[in-house]
Amino acid sequence: MNSWDELLSPYKQAVEELKVKLKGIREQYQKSSRHTPIEFVTGRVKPVSSILNKAARKKISFDCLEQDMQDLAGVRIVTQFVEDIETVVDLIKKRTDFEILEERDYILEQKPSGYRSYHLIICYPVQTIHGEKKIQVELQVRTLSMNFWATIEHSLRYKYSGEIPEEISSRLMRASEAAFKLDEEMSIIRDEVREAQRLLMAKHQQQNIQ
Ligand code: 0O2
C-alpha cells in the first residue's frame, strides 16, 4: 500500500459506512410509505490529483492535509424538494454516531458562482486495526435541481481549469436563477407530487400482495 492509499483508507471506509447509513434512512421512509426526503446518496474520496490541486491553491502542506482539507471524504445527499433539505439536516443533527463541526448554508447565501447547497462538516469515528480514528467528512445536501446545476458547472470549471469565460459565467448565473425558480415551482406543486407518490406506492404494495 502506498502512502496515499494508507492516508485515504479510513476516508474510503467512512464514505462507504455513511452511504450505507444514509441509504438506510431512505429505505426506512420507503418502507413506511412516507415521502422520502432522500432521493439518492453518493460519495467519493477526493482523487489524489484534486487533492494536490486544492492543496497548491490553498497552500496546504501535506502535514496539515487531514486538518485543513475538510472534504477528503465527501458524501452527497440529493433531495427532491428544498423543504427536504431541512428534514435531512435535522435527521443528521439528531444522530449520535458522529459530531457536527461546522455548517455552511449556501442556500440562504449562495456562492458568487451561483452555487447552492447545504454543507455540514462532521467528525466521524472510523474503527481501524490501530484503534479508533476520527476524521472529517463533508456532507453536501442539495436538491436535484441544485445538483444538476452544480454538476454542469463543476465539469465546466474543470474544462476551463477554473477560469470560466465571462459569457459562460453569466449564462451559468442565469441557469442558477432558473434552477432556483424550478425549486420554487416544484415546492408549490409538492403536495400534488406527494399524493401521486402515495398512490404509486399503494399500487406497488397491492401488486406485491397479489
Ligand atoms: P470537488 O471536485 O467537488 O472535490 P472552496 O474550495 O474554497 O470553494 P472549501 O472551503 O473547501 O471551498 O469548502 P466548501 O465551499 O464548503 O466546499 C467545497 C466543495 O463544495 C467543493 O469541492 C465542491 O464540491 C462544492 N462547491 C463549492 N463551491 C462550488 C461551486 O461554485 N461550484 C460547484 N460546482 N461546486 C462547488 P472542490 O474541492 O472544489 O471540488
PDB file of C-alpha atoms and ligand atoms in Angstrom:
ATOM      1  CA  MET A   1       0.000   0.000   0.000  1.00  0.00           C
ATOM      2  CA  ASN A   2       1.463   3.415  -0.944  1.00  0.00           C
ATOM      3  CA  SER A   3       1.265   6.411   1.419  1.00  0.00           C
ATOM      4  CA  TRP A   4      -1.778   7.890  -0.362  1.00  0.00           C
ATOM      5  CA  ASP A   5      -3.681   4.583  -0.081  1.00  0.00           C
ATOM      6  CA  GLU A   6      -2.735   4.409   3.576  1.00  0.00           C
ATOM      7  CA  LEU A   7      -3.781   8.009   4.279  1.00  0.00           C
ATOM      8  CA  LEU A   8      -7.046   7.745   2.379  1.00  0.00           C
ATOM      9  CA  SER A   9      -8.069   4.262   3.530  1.00  0.00           C
ATOM     10  CA  PRO A  10     -10.082   5.441   6.623  1.00  0.00           C
ATOM     11  CA  TYR A  11     -11.725   8.117   4.435  1.00  0.00           C
ATOM     12  CA  LYS A  12     -12.803   5.418   1.998  1.00  0.00           C
ATOM     13  CA  GLN A  13     -14.211   3.396   4.863  1.00  0.00           C
ATOM     14  CA  ALA A  14     -16.093   6.434   6.247  1.00  0.00           C
ATOM     15  CA  VAL A  15     -17.659   7.168   2.847  1.00  0.00           C
ATOM     16  CA  GLU A  16     -18.814   3.553   2.465  1.00  0.00           C
ATOM     17  CA  GLU A  17     -20.241   3.418   6.010  1.00  0.00           C
ATOM     18  CA  LEU A  18     -22.051   6.751   5.682  1.00  0.00           C
ATOM     19  CA  LYS A  19     -23.535   5.762   2.326  1.00  0.00           C
ATOM     20  CA  VAL A  20     -24.994   2.619   3.900  1.00  0.00           C
ATOM     21  CA  LYS A  21     -26.334   4.563   6.890  1.00  0.00           C
ATOM     22  CA  LEU A  22     -27.927   7.322   4.806  1.00  0.00           C
ATOM     23  CA  LYS A  23     -29.381   4.881   2.292  1.00  0.00           C
ATOM     24  CA  GLY A  24     -30.823   3.115   5.350  1.00  0.00           C
ATOM     25  CA  ILE A  25     -32.790   6.268   6.204  1.00  0.00           C
ATOM     26  CA  ARG A  26     -34.141   6.305   2.668  1.00  0.00           C
ATOM     27  CA  GLU A  27     -35.238   2.689   2.941  1.00  0.00           C
ATOM     28  CA  GLN A  28     -36.942   3.268   6.286  1.00  0.00           C
ATOM     29  CA  TYR A  29     -39.017   6.064   4.740  1.00  0.00           C
ATOM     30  CA  GLN A  30     -39.870   3.951   1.730  1.00  0.00           C
ATOM     31  CA  LYS A  31     -40.934   1.007   3.869  1.00  0.00           C
ATOM     32  CA  SER A  32     -43.197   3.242   5.923  1.00  0.00           C
ATOM     33  CA  SER A  33     -44.782   4.517   2.661  1.00  0.00           C
ATOM     34  CA  ARG A  34     -43.860   8.105   3.533  1.00  0.00           C
ATOM     35  CA  HIS A  35     -42.321  10.628   1.221  1.00  0.00           C
ATOM     36  CA  THR A  36     -38.579  10.079   1.493  1.00  0.00           C
ATOM     37  CA  PRO A  37     -36.566  13.285   1.939  1.00  0.00           C
ATOM     38  CA  ILE A  38     -33.590  11.480   0.366  1.00  0.00           C
ATOM     39  CA  GLU A  39     -33.716  10.861  -3.380  1.00  0.00           C
ATOM     40  CA  PHE A  40     -30.208   9.404  -3.640  1.00  0.00           C
ATOM     41  CA  VAL A  41     -26.852   9.327  -1.899  1.00  0.00           C
ATOM     42  CA  THR A  42     -23.411   9.372  -3.498  1.00  0.00           C
ATOM     43  CA  GLY A  43     -19.967   9.571  -2.027  1.00  0.00           C
ATOM     44  CA  ARG A  44     -16.357   9.781  -3.014  1.00  0.00           C
ATOM     45  CA  VAL A  45     -12.868  10.094  -1.682  1.00  0.00           C
ATOM     46  CA  LYS A  46     -11.175  13.064  -3.346  1.00  0.00           C
ATOM     47  CA  PRO A  47      -8.883  11.876  -6.140  1.00  0.00           C
ATOM     48  CA  VAL A  48      -5.169  12.464  -5.411  1.00  0.00           C
ATOM     49  CA  SER A  49      -4.852  14.859  -8.391  1.00  0.00           C
ATOM     50  CA  SER A  50      -7.681  17.039  -6.967  1.00  0.00           C
ATOM     51  CA  ILE A  51      -6.110  16.900  -3.504  1.00  0.00           C
ATOM     52  CA  LEU A  52      -2.814  18.133  -4.919  1.00  0.00           C
ATOM     53  CA  ASN A  53      -4.519  20.916  -6.932  1.00  0.00           C
ATOM     54  CA  LYS A  54      -6.546  22.133  -3.957  1.00  0.00           C
ATOM     55  CA  ALA A  55      -3.542  21.891  -1.609  1.00  0.00           C
ATOM     56  CA  ALA A  56      -1.488  24.046  -4.001  1.00  0.00           C
ATOM     57  CA  ARG A  57      -4.374  26.538  -4.445  1.00  0.00           C
ATOM     58  CA  LYS A  58      -4.991  26.846  -0.687  1.00  0.00           C
ATOM     59  CA  LYS A  59      -1.332  26.485   0.315  1.00  0.00           C
ATOM     60  CA  ILE A  60      -1.982  23.440   2.486  1.00  0.00           C
ATOM     61  CA  SER A  61       1.070  21.368   3.373  1.00  0.00           C
ATOM     62  CA  PHE A  62       0.951  17.554   3.398  1.00  0.00           C
ATOM     63  CA  ASP A  63       1.207  17.528   7.218  1.00  0.00           C
ATOM     64  CA  CYS A  64      -1.887  19.745   7.573  1.00  0.00           C
ATOM     65  CA  LEU A  65      -3.918  17.956   4.892  1.00  0.00           C
ATOM     66  CA  GLU A  66      -6.186  15.971   7.205  1.00  0.00           C
ATOM     67  CA  GLN A  67      -6.932  19.007   9.363  1.00  0.00           C
ATOM     68  CA  ASP A  68      -7.255  21.678   6.688  1.00  0.00           C
ATOM     69  CA  MET A  69      -8.820  19.832   3.758  1.00  0.00           C
ATOM     70  CA  GLN A  70     -12.250  19.055   5.111  1.00  0.00           C
ATOM     71  CA  ASP A  71     -13.587  17.331   2.014  1.00  0.00           C
ATOM     72  CA  LEU A  72     -11.091  14.484   1.559  1.00  0.00           C
ATOM     73  CA  ALA A  73     -14.196  12.371   2.149  1.00  0.00           C
ATOM     74  CA  GLY A  74     -17.429  13.699   0.704  1.00  0.00           C
ATOM     75  CA  VAL A  75     -20.963  12.374   0.822  1.00  0.00           C
ATOM     76  CA  ARG A  76     -23.766  13.983  -1.159  1.00  0.00           C
ATOM     77  CA  ILE A  77     -27.422  13.659  -0.236  1.00  0.00           C
ATOM     78  CA  VAL A  78     -29.785  14.697  -3.001  1.00  0.00           C
ATOM     79  CA  THR A  79     -33.396  15.599  -2.273  1.00  0.00           C
ATOM     80  CA  GLN A  80     -36.428  16.283  -4.453  1.00  0.00           C
ATOM     81  CA  PHE A  81     -37.558  19.452  -2.713  1.00  0.00           C
ATOM     82  CA  VAL A  82     -35.905  22.358  -0.886  1.00  0.00           C
ATOM     83  CA  GLU A  83     -38.049  21.566   2.181  1.00  0.00           C
ATOM     84  CA  ASP A  84     -36.499  18.084   2.302  1.00  0.00           C
ATOM     85  CA  ILE A  85     -33.077  19.646   2.940  1.00  0.00           C
ATOM     86  CA  GLU A  86     -34.187  20.884   6.362  1.00  0.00           C
ATOM     87  CA  THR A  87     -35.626  17.443   7.174  1.00  0.00           C
ATOM     88  CA  VAL A  88     -32.341  15.780   6.199  1.00  0.00           C
ATOM     89  CA  VAL A  89     -30.254  18.292   8.162  1.00  0.00           C
ATOM     90  CA  ASP A  90     -32.479  17.732  11.238  1.00  0.00           C
ATOM     91  CA  LEU A  91     -32.091  13.961  10.881  1.00  0.00           C
ATOM     92  CA  ILE A  92     -28.321  14.355  10.638  1.00  0.00           C
ATOM     93  CA  LYS A  93     -28.216  16.618  13.697  1.00  0.00           C
ATOM     94  CA  LYS A  94     -30.118  14.075  15.802  1.00  0.00           C
ATOM     95  CA  ARG A  95     -27.644  11.285  15.101  1.00  0.00           C
ATOM     96  CA  THR A  96     -25.268  10.130  17.788  1.00  0.00           C
ATOM     97  CA  ASP A  97     -22.751   8.278  15.621  1.00  0.00           C
ATOM     98  CA  PHE A  98     -20.859  11.435  14.655  1.00  0.00           C
ATOM     99  CA  GLU A  99     -20.377  15.026  15.701  1.00  0.00           C
ATOM    100  CA  ILE A 100     -21.099  18.150  13.668  1.00  0.00           C
ATOM    101  CA  LEU A 101     -18.142  20.505  13.456  1.00  0.00           C
ATOM    102  CA  GLU A 102     -19.320  23.166  11.015  1.00  0.00           C
ATOM    103  CA  GLU A 103     -22.321  24.137   8.919  1.00  0.00           C
ATOM    104  CA  ARG A 104     -22.313  26.240   5.758  1.00  0.00           C
ATOM    105  CA  ASP A 105     -25.639  27.331   4.366  1.00  0.00           C
ATOM    106  CA  TYR A 106     -25.016  28.179   0.723  1.00  0.00           C
ATOM    107  CA  ILE A 107     -28.769  28.085   0.135  1.00  0.00           C
ATOM    108  CA  LEU A 108     -29.565  31.086   2.305  1.00  0.00           C
ATOM    109  CA  GLU A 109     -26.428  32.688   0.954  1.00  0.00           C
ATOM    110  CA  GLN A 110     -25.428  31.314  -2.420  1.00  0.00           C
ATOM    111  CA  LYS A 111     -21.818  31.450  -3.569  1.00  0.00           C
ATOM    112  CA  PRO A 112     -20.839  34.170  -6.096  1.00  0.00           C
ATOM    113  CA  SER A 113     -20.735  31.443  -8.781  1.00  0.00           C
ATOM    114  CA  GLY A 114     -24.449  30.741  -8.227  1.00  0.00           C
ATOM    115  CA  TYR A 115     -23.691  27.525  -6.297  1.00  0.00           C
ATOM    116  CA  ARG A 116     -26.347  26.455  -3.773  1.00  0.00           C
ATOM    117  CA  SER A 117     -26.089  23.575  -1.314  1.00  0.00           C
ATOM    118  CA  TYR A 118     -26.101  22.929   2.438  1.00  0.00           C
ATOM    119  CA  HIS A 119     -22.746  21.735   3.775  1.00  0.00           C
ATOM    120  CA  LEU A 120     -22.039  20.034   7.084  1.00  0.00           C
ATOM    121  CA  ILE A 121     -18.566  19.089   8.222  1.00  0.00           C
ATOM    122  CA  ILE A 122     -18.759  16.138  10.565  1.00  0.00           C
ATOM    123  CA  CYS A 123     -16.219  14.368  12.740  1.00  0.00           C
ATOM    124  CA  TYR A 124     -16.721  10.675  12.028  1.00  0.00           C
ATOM    125  CA  PRO A 125     -15.104   7.867  14.059  1.00  0.00           C
ATOM    126  CA  VAL A 126     -13.710   5.038  11.960  1.00  0.00           C
ATOM    127  CA  GLN A 127     -12.675   1.780  13.603  1.00  0.00           C
ATOM    128  CA  THR A 128      -9.298   0.713  12.225  1.00  0.00           C
ATOM    129  CA  ILE A 129      -6.892  -2.071  13.142  1.00  0.00           C
ATOM    130  CA  HIS A 130      -4.907   0.596  15.013  1.00  0.00           C
ATOM    131  CA  GLY A 131      -7.938   1.718  17.022  1.00  0.00           C
ATOM    132  CA  GLU A 132     -10.442   4.498  16.501  1.00  0.00           C
ATOM    133  CA  LYS A 133      -9.555   7.327  14.122  1.00  0.00           C
ATOM    134  CA  LYS A 134     -11.712  10.440  13.962  1.00  0.00           C
ATOM    135  CA  ILE A 135     -11.823  12.031  10.551  1.00  0.00           C
ATOM    136  CA  GLN A 136     -13.621  14.941   8.918  1.00  0.00           C
ATOM    137  CA  VAL A 137     -16.235  14.279   6.264  1.00  0.00           C
ATOM    138  CA  GLU A 138     -18.097  16.880   4.214  1.00  0.00           C
ATOM    139  CA  LEU A 139     -21.816  16.207   3.774  1.00  0.00           C
ATOM    140  CA  GLN A 140     -23.441  18.142   0.947  1.00  0.00           C
ATOM    141  CA  VAL A 141     -27.238  18.303   0.990  1.00  0.00           C
ATOM    142  CA  ARG A 142     -28.915  19.701  -2.121  1.00  0.00           C
ATOM    143  CA  THR A 143     -31.953  19.321  -4.380  1.00  0.00           C
ATOM    144  CA  LEU A 144     -31.957  17.559  -7.749  1.00  0.00           C
ATOM    145  CA  SER A 145     -32.081  20.959  -9.388  1.00  0.00           C
ATOM    146  CA  MET A 146     -29.122  22.330  -7.385  1.00  0.00           C
ATOM    147  CA  ASN A 147     -27.250  19.114  -8.151  1.00  0.00           C
ATOM    148  CA  PHE A 148     -27.934  19.410 -11.883  1.00  0.00           C
ATOM    149  CA  TRP A 149     -26.541  22.940 -11.918  1.00  0.00           C
ATOM    150  CA  ALA A 150     -23.505  22.114  -9.741  1.00  0.00           C
ATOM    151  CA  THR A 151     -22.617  19.045 -11.823  1.00  0.00           C
ATOM    152  CA  ILE A 152     -22.611  21.011 -15.083  1.00  0.00           C
ATOM    153  CA  GLU A 153     -20.763  23.968 -13.550  1.00  0.00           C
ATOM    154  CA  HIS A 154     -18.198  21.638 -11.998  1.00  0.00           C
ATOM    155  CA  SER A 155     -17.397  19.998 -15.331  1.00  0.00           C
ATOM    156  CA  LEU A 156     -17.099  23.414 -17.000  1.00  0.00           C
ATOM    157  CA  ARG A 157     -14.765  24.608 -14.235  1.00  0.00           C
ATOM    158  CA  TYR A 158     -12.674  21.513 -14.862  1.00  0.00           C
ATOM    159  CA  LYS A 159     -12.737  22.045 -18.626  1.00  0.00           C
ATOM    160  CA  TYR A 160     -11.607  25.678 -18.323  1.00  0.00           C
ATOM    161  CA  SER A 161      -9.166  24.913 -15.438  1.00  0.00           C
ATOM    162  CA  GLY A 162     -11.123  27.180 -13.091  1.00  0.00           C
ATOM    163  CA  GLU A 163     -11.184  30.148 -15.497  1.00  0.00           C
ATOM    164  CA  ILE A 164     -14.687  30.008 -16.941  1.00  0.00           C
ATOM    165  CA  PRO A 165     -15.122  32.667 -19.690  1.00  0.00           C
ATOM    166  CA  GLU A 166     -17.243  35.665 -18.708  1.00  0.00           C
ATOM    167  CA  GLU A 167     -20.055  34.882 -21.146  1.00  0.00           C
ATOM    168  CA  ILE A 168     -20.412  31.305 -19.849  1.00  0.00           C
ATOM    169  CA  SER A 169     -20.264  32.542 -16.245  1.00  0.00           C
ATOM    170  CA  SER A 170     -23.207  34.858 -16.798  1.00  0.00           C
ATOM    171  CA  ARG A 171     -25.127  32.071 -18.550  1.00  0.00           C
ATOM    172  CA  LEU A 172     -24.390  29.879 -15.525  1.00  0.00           C
ATOM    173  CA  MET A 173     -25.720  32.628 -13.229  1.00  0.00           C
ATOM    174  CA  ARG A 174     -28.919  32.734 -15.271  1.00  0.00           C
ATOM    175  CA  ALA A 175     -29.108  28.934 -15.159  1.00  0.00           C
ATOM    176  CA  SER A 176     -28.679  29.086 -11.376  1.00  0.00           C
ATOM    177  CA  GLU A 177     -31.591  31.523 -11.126  1.00  0.00           C
ATOM    178  CA  ALA A 178     -33.652  29.180 -13.313  1.00  0.00           C
ATOM    179  CA  ALA A 179     -32.730  26.251 -11.045  1.00  0.00           C
ATOM    180  CA  PHE A 180     -33.830  28.340  -8.044  1.00  0.00           C
ATOM    181  CA  LYS A 181     -37.177  29.080  -9.752  1.00  0.00           C
ATOM    182  CA  LEU A 182     -37.576  25.401 -10.626  1.00  0.00           C
ATOM    183  CA  ASP A 183     -37.137  24.510  -6.941  1.00  0.00           C
ATOM    184  CA  GLU A 184     -39.752  27.124  -6.036  1.00  0.00           C
ATOM    185  CA  GLU A 185     -42.236  25.812  -8.610  1.00  0.00           C
ATOM    186  CA  MET A 186     -41.658  22.228  -7.509  1.00  0.00           C
ATOM    187  CA  SER A 187     -42.291  23.206  -3.898  1.00  0.00           C
ATOM    188  CA  ILE A 188     -45.611  24.726  -4.906  1.00  0.00           C
ATOM    189  CA  ILE A 189     -46.735  21.537  -6.633  1.00  0.00           C
ATOM    190  CA  ARG A 190     -45.135  19.376  -3.895  1.00  0.00           C
ATOM    191  CA  ASP A 191     -48.435  18.352  -2.379  1.00  0.00           C
ATOM    192  CA  GLU A 192     -49.647  17.053  -5.733  1.00  0.00           C
ATOM    193  CA  VAL A 193     -46.384  15.166  -6.274  1.00  0.00           C
ATOM    194  CA  ARG A 194     -46.608  13.688  -2.777  1.00  0.00           C
ATOM    195  CA  GLU A 195     -50.157  12.487  -3.404  1.00  0.00           C
ATOM    196  CA  ALA A 196     -49.060  10.901  -6.707  1.00  0.00           C
ATOM    197  CA  GLN A 197     -46.173   9.153  -4.924  1.00  0.00           C
ATOM    198  CA  ARG A 198     -48.514   7.877  -2.219  1.00  0.00           C
ATOM    199  CA  LEU A 199     -50.871   6.402  -4.818  1.00  0.00           C
ATOM    200  CA  LEU A 200     -47.977   4.820  -6.714  1.00  0.00           C
ATOM    201  CA  MET A 201     -46.600   3.293  -3.522  1.00  0.00           C
ATOM    202  CA  ALA A 202     -50.032   1.881  -2.590  1.00  0.00           C
ATOM    203  CA  LYS A 203     -50.332   0.404  -6.095  1.00  0.00           C
ATOM    204  CA  HIS A 204     -46.888  -1.249  -5.795  1.00  0.00           C
ATOM    205  CA  GLN A 205     -47.767  -2.665  -2.392  1.00  0.00           C
ATOM    206  CA  GLN A 206     -51.024  -4.084  -3.742  1.00  0.00           C
ATOM    207  CA  GLN A 207     -49.137  -5.652  -6.674  1.00  0.00           C
ATOM    208  CA  ASN A 208     -46.685  -7.226  -4.220  1.00  0.00           C
ATOM    209  CA  ILE A 209     -49.507  -8.761  -2.179  1.00  0.00           C
ATOM    210  CA  GLN A 210     -51.176 -10.263  -5.282  1.00  0.00           C
TER     211      GLN A 210
HETATM  212  P1  0O2 B   1     -14.607  18.620  -5.799  1.00  0.00           P
HETATM  213  O1  0O2 B   1     -14.056  18.286  -7.132  1.00  0.00           O
HETATM  214  O2  0O2 B   1     -16.104  18.553  -5.734  1.00  0.00           O
HETATM  215  O3  0O2 B   1     -13.939  17.860  -4.697  1.00  0.00           O
HETATM  216  P2  0O2 B   1     -13.512  26.236  -1.788  1.00  0.00           P
HETATM  217  O4  0O2 B   1     -12.874  25.031  -2.430  1.00  0.00           O
HETATM  218  O5  0O2 B   1     -12.548  27.244  -1.290  1.00  0.00           O
HETATM  219  O6  0O2 B   1     -14.607  26.820  -2.662  1.00  0.00           O
HETATM  220  P3  0O2 B   1     -13.974  24.991   0.799  1.00  0.00           P
HETATM  221  O7  0O2 B   1     -13.510  25.984   1.801  1.00  0.00           O
HETATM  222  O8  0O2 B   1     -13.092  23.803   0.568  1.00  0.00           O
HETATM  223  O9  0O2 B   1     -14.321  25.750  -0.538  1.00  0.00           O
HETATM  224  O10 0O2 B   1     -15.351  24.451   1.274  1.00  0.00           O
HETATM  225  P4  0O2 B   1     -16.803  24.498   0.647  1.00  0.00           P
HETATM  226  O11 0O2 B   1     -17.031  25.673  -0.232  1.00  0.00           O
HETATM  227  O12 0O2 B   1     -17.782  24.321   1.770  1.00  0.00           O
HETATM  228  O13 0O2 B   1     -16.891  23.151  -0.184  1.00  0.00           O
HETATM  229  C1  0O2 B   1     -16.080  22.786  -1.220  1.00  0.00           C
HETATM  230  C2  0O2 B   1     -16.835  21.838  -2.122  1.00  0.00           C
HETATM  231  O14 0O2 B   1     -18.172  22.314  -2.343  1.00  0.00           O
HETATM  232  C3  0O2 B   1     -16.219  21.803  -3.496  1.00  0.00           C
HETATM  233  O15 0O2 B   1     -15.184  20.899  -3.508  1.00  0.00           O
HETATM  234  C4  0O2 B   1     -17.404  21.438  -4.381  1.00  0.00           C
HETATM  235  O16 0O2 B   1     -17.714  20.062  -4.289  1.00  0.00           O
HETATM  236  C5  0O2 B   1     -18.503  22.236  -3.726  1.00  0.00           C
HETATM  237  N1  0O2 B   1     -18.529  23.601  -4.262  1.00  0.00           N
HETATM  238  C6  0O2 B   1     -18.223  24.728  -3.594  1.00  0.00           C
HETATM  239  N2  0O2 B   1     -18.362  25.809  -4.395  1.00  0.00           N
HETATM  240  C7  0O2 B   1     -18.775  25.348  -5.599  1.00  0.00           C
HETATM  241  C8  0O2 B   1     -19.107  25.993  -6.849  1.00  0.00           C
HETATM  242  O17 0O2 B   1     -19.067  27.209  -7.012  1.00  0.00           O
HETATM  243  N3  0O2 B   1     -19.480  25.148  -7.863  1.00  0.00           N
HETATM  244  C9  0O2 B   1     -19.576  23.800  -7.722  1.00  0.00           C
HETATM  245  N4  0O2 B   1     -19.963  23.084  -8.774  1.00  0.00           N
HETATM  246  N5  0O2 B   1     -19.247  23.179  -6.563  1.00  0.00           N
HETATM  247  C10 0O2 B   1     -18.863  23.935  -5.521  1.00  0.00           C
HETATM  248  P5  0O2 B   1     -13.967  21.110  -4.529  1.00  0.00           P
HETATM  249  O18 0O2 B   1     -12.715  20.726  -3.843  1.00  0.00           O
HETATM  250  O19 0O2 B   1     -13.999  22.492  -5.103  1.00  0.00           O
HETATM  251  O20 0O2 B   1     -14.258  20.167  -5.690  1.00  0.00           O
END
